Amino acid sequence: EAAVTQSPRSKVAVTGGKVTLSCHQTNNHDYMYWYRQDTGHGLRLIHYSYVADSTEKGDIPDGYKASRPSQENFSLILELASLSQTAVYFCASSLREAGQLYFGEGSKLTVL
Amino acid sequence: GQQVQQSPASLVLQEGENAELQCNFSTSLNSMQWFYQRPGGSLVSLFYNPSGTKHSGRLTSTTVIKERRSSLHISSSQTTDSGTYLCALELYNQGKLIFGQGTKLSIKP
């Protein structure tokens, strides 16, 4: 069974603080993605990666950085968290670009 | 404008009734995916369907690229089918997925 795990599952951060969301996959997939879900906006792509040590900007990259230290791990970094970044974040992996996606459980981030 | 439109936005049915969810798109695509999002939030892949019809238990996905539509049919609905159903289309030659806004399905016992 394909597996994508995220941590933490829930986090409360203060405005201006640094937040790191981590994602680990055991699918042996090359592609990994970070999506953000907000009510009324559906799922929007923040960053993605198709190879270790390289990341690409998605549709809404401002205010976020990403890191792919290995094929299995992909992190989303908020250097200066803001109220507007309160959302649920999903990590996903796929075998090919825009291929069948396998999602993690989601990470609920609340910025106060 | 919106490249993918899901309808209806919400649907309430009695257990045992059939559900028909639609995803219409305004652009050429390579493939369509359907996901189920549990009330708790996690997303599960239901179908990866470039075209034609696929079946999985009580679920059927039909994608007709020429007509720019995809549908998800749930037969004999159960209360455990409640949740949000999302479609996502892969834009033609762009390697990019666009998600619909989702259909919230509620099945009453």
mmCIF file with all atom_site columns, N, CA, C and O in Angstrom, chain B residues 27-53:
data_model
loop_
_atom_site.group_PDB
_atom_site.id
_atom_site.type_symbol
_atom_site.label_atom_id
_atom_site.label_alt_id
_atom_site.label_comp_id
_atom_site.label_asym_id
_atom_site.label_entity_id
_atom_site.label_seq_id
_atom_site.pdbx_PDB_ins_code
_atom_site.Cartn_x
_atom_site.Cartn_y
_atom_site.Cartn_z
_atom_site.occupancy
_atom_site.B_iso_or_equiv
_atom_site.pdbx_formal_charge
_atom_site.auth_seq_id
_atom_site.auth_comp_id
_atom_site.auth_asym_id
_atom_site.auth_atom_id
_atom_site.pdbx_PDB_model_num
ATOM 1   N N  . THR B 1 27 ? -11.293 22.993 -21.148 1.00 0.00 ? 27 THR B N  1
ATOM 2   C CA . THR B 1 27 ? -10.025 22.940 -21.849 1.00 0.00 ? 27 THR B CA 1
ATOM 3   C C  . THR B 1 27 ? -9.689  21.497 -22.205 1.00 0.00 ? 27 THR B C  1
ATOM 4   O O  . THR B 1 27 ? -10.309 20.564 -21.683 1.00 0.00 ? 27 THR B O  1
ATOM 5   N N  . SER B 1 28 ? -8.724  21.330 -23.070 1.00 0.00 ? 28 SER B N  1
ATOM 6   C CA . SER B 1 28 ? -8.298  19.973 -23.423 1.00 0.00 ? 28 SER B CA 1
ATOM 7   C C  . SER B 1 28 ? -7.530  19.363 -22.261 1.00 0.00 ? 28 SER B C  1
ATOM 8   O O  . SER B 1 28 ? -6.836  20.050 -21.527 1.00 0.00 ? 28 SER B O  1
ATOM 9   N N  . LEU B 1 29 ? -7.674  18.062 -22.123 1.00 0.00 ? 29 LEU B N  1
ATOM 10  C CA . LEU B 1 29 ? -7.001  17.421 -20.999 1.00 0.00 ? 29 LEU B CA 1
ATOM 11  C C  . LEU B 1 29 ? -6.403  16.086 -21.404 1.00 0.00 ? 29 LEU B C  1
ATOM 12  O O  . LEU B 1 29 ? -6.771  15.506 -22.423 1.00 0.00 ? 29 LEU B O  1
ATOM 13  N N  . ASN B 1 30 ? -5.458  15.645 -20.588 1.00 0.00 ? 30 ASN B N  1
ATOM 14  C CA . ASN B 1 30 ? -4.858  14.323 -20.766 1.00 0.00 ? 30 ASN B CA 1
ATOM 15  C C  . ASN B 1 30 ? -5.568  13.257 -19.950 1.00 0.00 ? 30 ASN B C  1
ATOM 16  O O  . ASN B 1 30 ? -5.685  12.115 -20.383 1.00 0.00 ? 30 ASN B O  1
ATOM 17  N N  . SER B 1 31 ? -6.006  13.643 -18.752 1.00 0.00 ? 31 SER B N  1
ATOM 18  C CA . SER B 1 31 ? -6.628  12.643 -17.881 1.00 0.00 ? 31 SER B CA 1
ATOM 19  C C  . SER B 1 31 ? -7.452  13.326 -16.811 1.00 0.00 ? 31 SER B C  1
ATOM 20  O O  . SER B 1 31 ? -7.336  14.528 -16.584 1.00 0.00 ? 31 SER B O  1
ATOM 21  N N  . MET B 1 32 ? -8.253  12.529 -16.141 1.00 0.00 ? 32 MET B N  1
ATOM 22  C CA . MET B 1 32 ? -9.109  13.020 -15.059 1.00 0.00 ? 32 MET B CA 1
ATOM 23  C C  . MET B 1 32 ? -8.907  12.120 -13.844 1.00 0.00 ? 32 MET B C  1
ATOM 24  O O  . MET B 1 32 ? -8.761  10.897 -13.990 1.00 0.00 ? 32 MET B O  1
ATOM 25  N N  . GLN B 1 33 ? -8.894  12.726 -12.659 1.00 0.00 ? 33 GLN B N  1
ATOM 26  C CA . GLN B 1 33 ? -8.833  11.936 -11.431 1.00 0.00 ? 33 GLN B CA 1
ATOM 27  C C  . GLN B 1 33 ? -10.006 12.315 -10.538 1.00 0.00 ? 33 GLN B C  1
ATOM 28  O O  . GLN B 1 33 ? -10.432 13.472 -10.527 1.00 0.00 ? 33 GLN B O  1
ATOM 29  N N  . TRP B 1 34 ? -10.485 11.347 -9.790  1.00 0.00 ? 34 TRP B N  1
ATOM 30  C CA . TRP B 1 34 ? -11.521 11.583 -8.792  1.00 0.00 ? 34 TRP B CA 1
ATOM 31  C C  . TRP B 1 34 ? -10.984 11.196 -7.428  1.00 0.00 ? 34 TRP B C  1
ATOM 32  O O  . TRP B 1 34 ? -10.310 10.160 -7.275  1.00 0.00 ? 34 TRP B O  1
ATOM 33  N N  . PHE B 1 35 ? -11.301 12.055 -6.434  1.00 0.00 ? 35 PHE B N  1
ATOM 34  C CA . PHE B 1 35 ? -10.858 11.829 -5.066  1.00 0.00 ? 35 PHE B CA 1
ATOM 35  C C  . PHE B 1 35 ? -12.054 11.923 -4.127  1.00 0.00 ? 35 PHE B C  1
ATOM 36  O O  . PHE B 1 35 ? -13.012 12.661 -4.378  1.00 0.00 ? 35 PHE B O  1
ATOM 37  N N  . TYR B 1 36 ? -11.935 11.204 -3.023  1.00 0.00 ? 36 TYR B N  1
ATOM 38  C CA . TYR B 1 36 ? -12.909 11.293 -1.937  1.00 0.00 ? 36 TYR B CA 1
ATOM 39  C C  . TYR B 1 36 ? -12.199 11.898 -0.737  1.00 0.00 ? 36 TYR B C  1
ATOM 40  O O  . TYR B 1 36 ? -11.117 11.440 -0.361  1.00 0.00 ? 36 TYR B O  1
ATOM 41  N N  . GLN B 1 37 ? -12.813 12.950 -0.175  1.00 0.00 ? 37 GLN B N  1
ATOM 42  C CA . GLN B 1 37 ? -12.240 13.560 1.019   1.00 0.00 ? 37 GLN B CA 1
ATOM 43  C C  . GLN B 1 37 ? -13.149 13.269 2.190   1.00 0.00 ? 37 GLN B C  1
ATOM 44  O O  . GLN B 1 37 ? -14.322 13.670 2.222   1.00 0.00 ? 37 GLN B O  1
ATOM 45  N N  . ARG B 1 38 ? -12.609 12.576 3.172   1.00 0.00 ? 38 ARG B N  1
ATOM 46  C CA . ARG B 1 38 ? -13.361 12.199 4.355   1.00 0.00 ? 38 ARG B CA 1
ATOM 47  C C  . ARG B 1 38 ? -13.713 13.440 5.154   1.00 0.00 ? 38 ARG B C  1
ATOM 48  O O  . ARG B 1 38 ? -13.021 14.448 5.077   1.00 0.00 ? 38 ARG B O  1
ATOM 49  N N  . PRO B 1 39 ? -14.787 13.378 5.929   1.00 0.00 ? 39 PRO B N  1
ATOM 50  C CA . PRO B 1 39 ? -15.132 14.507 6.792   1.00 0.00 ? 39 PRO B CA 1
ATOM 51  C C  . PRO B 1 39 ? -13.961 14.949 7.666   1.00 0.00 ? 39 PRO B C  1
ATOM 52  O O  . PRO B 1 39 ? -13.832 16.108 7.985   1.00 0.00 ? 39 PRO B O  1
ATOM 53  N N  . GLY B 1 40 ? -13.084 14.064 8.031   1.00 0.00 ? 40 GLY B N  1
ATOM 54  C CA . GLY B 1 40 ? -11.905 14.420 8.824   1.00 0.00 ? 40 GLY B CA 1
ATOM 55  C C  . GLY B 1 40 ? -10.837 15.107 8.028   1.00 0.00 ? 40 GLY B C  1
ATOM 56  O O  . GLY B 1 40 ? -9.923  15.720 8.579   1.00 0.00 ? 40 GLY B O  1
ATOM 57  N N  . GLY B 1 41 ? -10.894 15.042 6.677   1.00 0.00 ? 41 GLY B N  1
ATOM 58  C CA . GLY B 1 41 ? -9.989  15.808 5.845   1.00 0.00 ? 41 GLY B CA 1
ATOM 59  C C  . GLY B 1 41 ? -9.075  15.048 4.918   1.00 0.00 ? 41 GLY B C  1
ATOM 60  O O  . GLY B 1 41 ? -8.616  15.612 3.954   1.00 0.00 ? 41 GLY B O  1
ATOM 61  N N  . SER B 1 42 ? -8.767  13.778 5.160   1.00 0.00 ? 42 SER B N  1
ATOM 62  C CA . SER B 1 42 ? -7.804  13.083 4.300   1.00 0.00 ? 42 SER B CA 1
ATOM 63  C C  . SER B 1 42 ? -8.418  12.783 2.936   1.00 0.00 ? 42 SER B C  1
ATOM 64  O O  . SER B 1 42 ? -9.629  12.650 2.796   1.00 0.00 ? 42 SER B O  1
ATOM 65  N N  . LEU B 1 43 ? -7.552  12.706 1.931   1.00 0.00 ? 43 LEU B N  1
ATOM 66  C CA . LEU B 1 43 ? -7.986  12.510 0.542   1.00 0.00 ? 43 LEU B CA 1
ATOM 67  C C  . LEU B 1 43 ? -7.602  11.121 0.057   1.00 0.00 ? 43 LEU B C  1
ATOM 68  O O  . LEU B 1 43 ? -6.468  10.693 0.226   1.00 0.00 ? 43 LEU B O  1
ATOM 69  N N  . VAL B 1 44 ? -8.550  10.467 -0.600  1.00 0.00 ? 44 VAL B N  1
ATOM 70  C CA . VAL B 1 44 ? -8.323  9.126  -1.106  1.00 0.00 ? 44 VAL B CA 1
ATOM 71  C C  . VAL B 1 44 ? -8.548  9.112  -2.614  1.00 0.00 ? 44 VAL B C  1
ATOM 72  O O  . VAL B 1 44 ? -9.561  9.636  -3.092  1.00 0.00 ? 44 VAL B O  1
ATOM 73  N N  . SER B 1 45 ? -7.624  8.539  -3.339  1.00 0.00 ? 45 SER B N  1
ATOM 74  C CA . SER B 1 45 ? -7.782  8.436  -4.786  1.00 0.00 ? 45 SER B CA 1
ATOM 75  C C  . SER B 1 45 ? -8.838  7.390  -5.119  1.00 0.00 ? 45 SER B C  1
ATOM 76  O O  . SER B 1 45 ? -8.769  6.258  -4.629  1.00 0.00 ? 45 SER B O  1
ATOM 77  N N  . LEU B 1 46 ? -9.828  7.777  -5.928  1.00 0.00 ? 46 LEU B N  1
ATOM 78  C CA . LEU B 1 46 ? -10.879 6.851  -6.344  1.00 0.00 ? 46 LEU B CA 1
ATOM 79  C C  . LEU B 1 46 ? -10.602 6.305  -7.742  1.00 0.00 ? 46 LEU B C  1
ATOM 80  O O  . LEU B 1 46 ? -10.654 5.109  -7.972  1.00 0.00 ? 46 LEU B O  1
ATOM 81  N N  . PHE B 1 47 ? -10.356 7.212  -8.682  1.00 0.00 ? 47 PHE B N  1
ATOM 82  C CA . PHE B 1 47 ? -10.146 6.819  -10.069 1.00 0.00 ? 47 PHE B CA 1
ATOM 83  C C  . PHE B 1 47 ? -9.094  7.707  -10.710 1.00 0.00 ? 47 PHE B C  1
ATOM 84  O O  . PHE B 1 47 ? -9.040  8.901  -10.473 1.00 0.00 ? 47 PHE B O  1
ATOM 85  N N  . TYR B 1 48 ? -8.285  7.049  -11.546 1.00 0.00 ? 48 TYR B N  1
ATOM 86  C CA . TYR B 1 48 ? -7.414  7.751  -12.483 1.00 0.00 ? 48 TYR B CA 1
ATOM 87  C C  . TYR B 1 48 ? -7.924  7.323  -13.844 1.00 0.00 ? 48 TYR B C  1
ATOM 88  O O  . TYR B 1 48 ? -7.802  6.145  -14.210 1.00 0.00 ? 48 TYR B O  1
ATOM 89  N N  . ASN B 1 49 ? -8.552  8.239  -14.566 1.00 0.00 ? 49 ASN B N  1
ATOM 90  C CA . ASN B 1 49 ? -9.339  7.838  -15.730 1.00 0.00 ? 49 ASN B CA 1
ATOM 91  C C  . ASN B 1 49 ? -9.060  8.740  -16.931 1.00 0.00 ? 49 ASN B C  1
ATOM 92  O O  . ASN B 1 49 ? -9.683  9.776  -17.076 1.00 0.00 ? 49 ASN B O  1
ATOM 93  N N  . PRO B 1 50 ? -8.123  8.347  -17.784 1.00 0.00 ? 50 PRO B N  1
ATOM 94  C CA . PRO B 1 50 ? -7.849  9.166  -18.974 1.00 0.00 ? 50 PRO B CA 1
ATOM 95  C C  . PRO B 1 50 ? -9.081  9.329  -19.859 1.00 0.00 ? 50 PRO B C  1
ATOM 96  O O  . PRO B 1 50 ? -9.356  10.404 -20.363 1.00 0.00 ? 50 PRO B O  1
ATOM 97  N N  . SER B 1 51 ? -9.845  8.247  -20.047 1.00 0.00 ? 51 SER B N  1
ATOM 98  C CA . SER B 1 51 ? -11.061 8.334  -20.847 1.00 0.00 ? 51 SER B CA 1
ATOM 99  C C  . SER B 1 51 ? -11.828 7.027  -20.677 1.00 0.00 ? 51 SER B C  1
ATOM 100 O O  . SER B 1 51 ? -11.294 6.033  -20.204 1.00 0.00 ? 51 SER B O  1
ATOM 101 N N  . GLY B 1 52 ? -13.117 7.069  -21.057 1.00 0.00 ? 52 GLY B N  1
ATOM 102 C CA . GLY B 1 52 ? -13.923 5.868  -20.964 1.00 0.00 ? 52 GLY B CA 1
ATOM 103 C C  . GLY B 1 52 ? -14.508 5.670  -19.574 1.00 0.00 ? 52 GLY B C  1
ATOM 104 O O  . GLY B 1 52 ? -14.632 6.610  -18.803 1.00 0.00 ? 52 GLY B O  1
ATOM 105 N N  . THR B 1 53 ? -14.864 4.430  -19.283 1.00 0.00 ? 53 THR B N  1
ATOM 106 C CA . THR B 1 53 ? -15.558 4.088  -18.047 1.00 0.00 ? 53 THR B CA 1
ATOM 107 C C  . THR B 1 53 ? -14.732 3.121  -17.214 1.00 0.00 ? 53 THR B C  1
ATOM 108 O O  . THR B 1 53 ? -14.150 2.185  -17.750 1.00 0.00 ? 53 THR B O  1
#
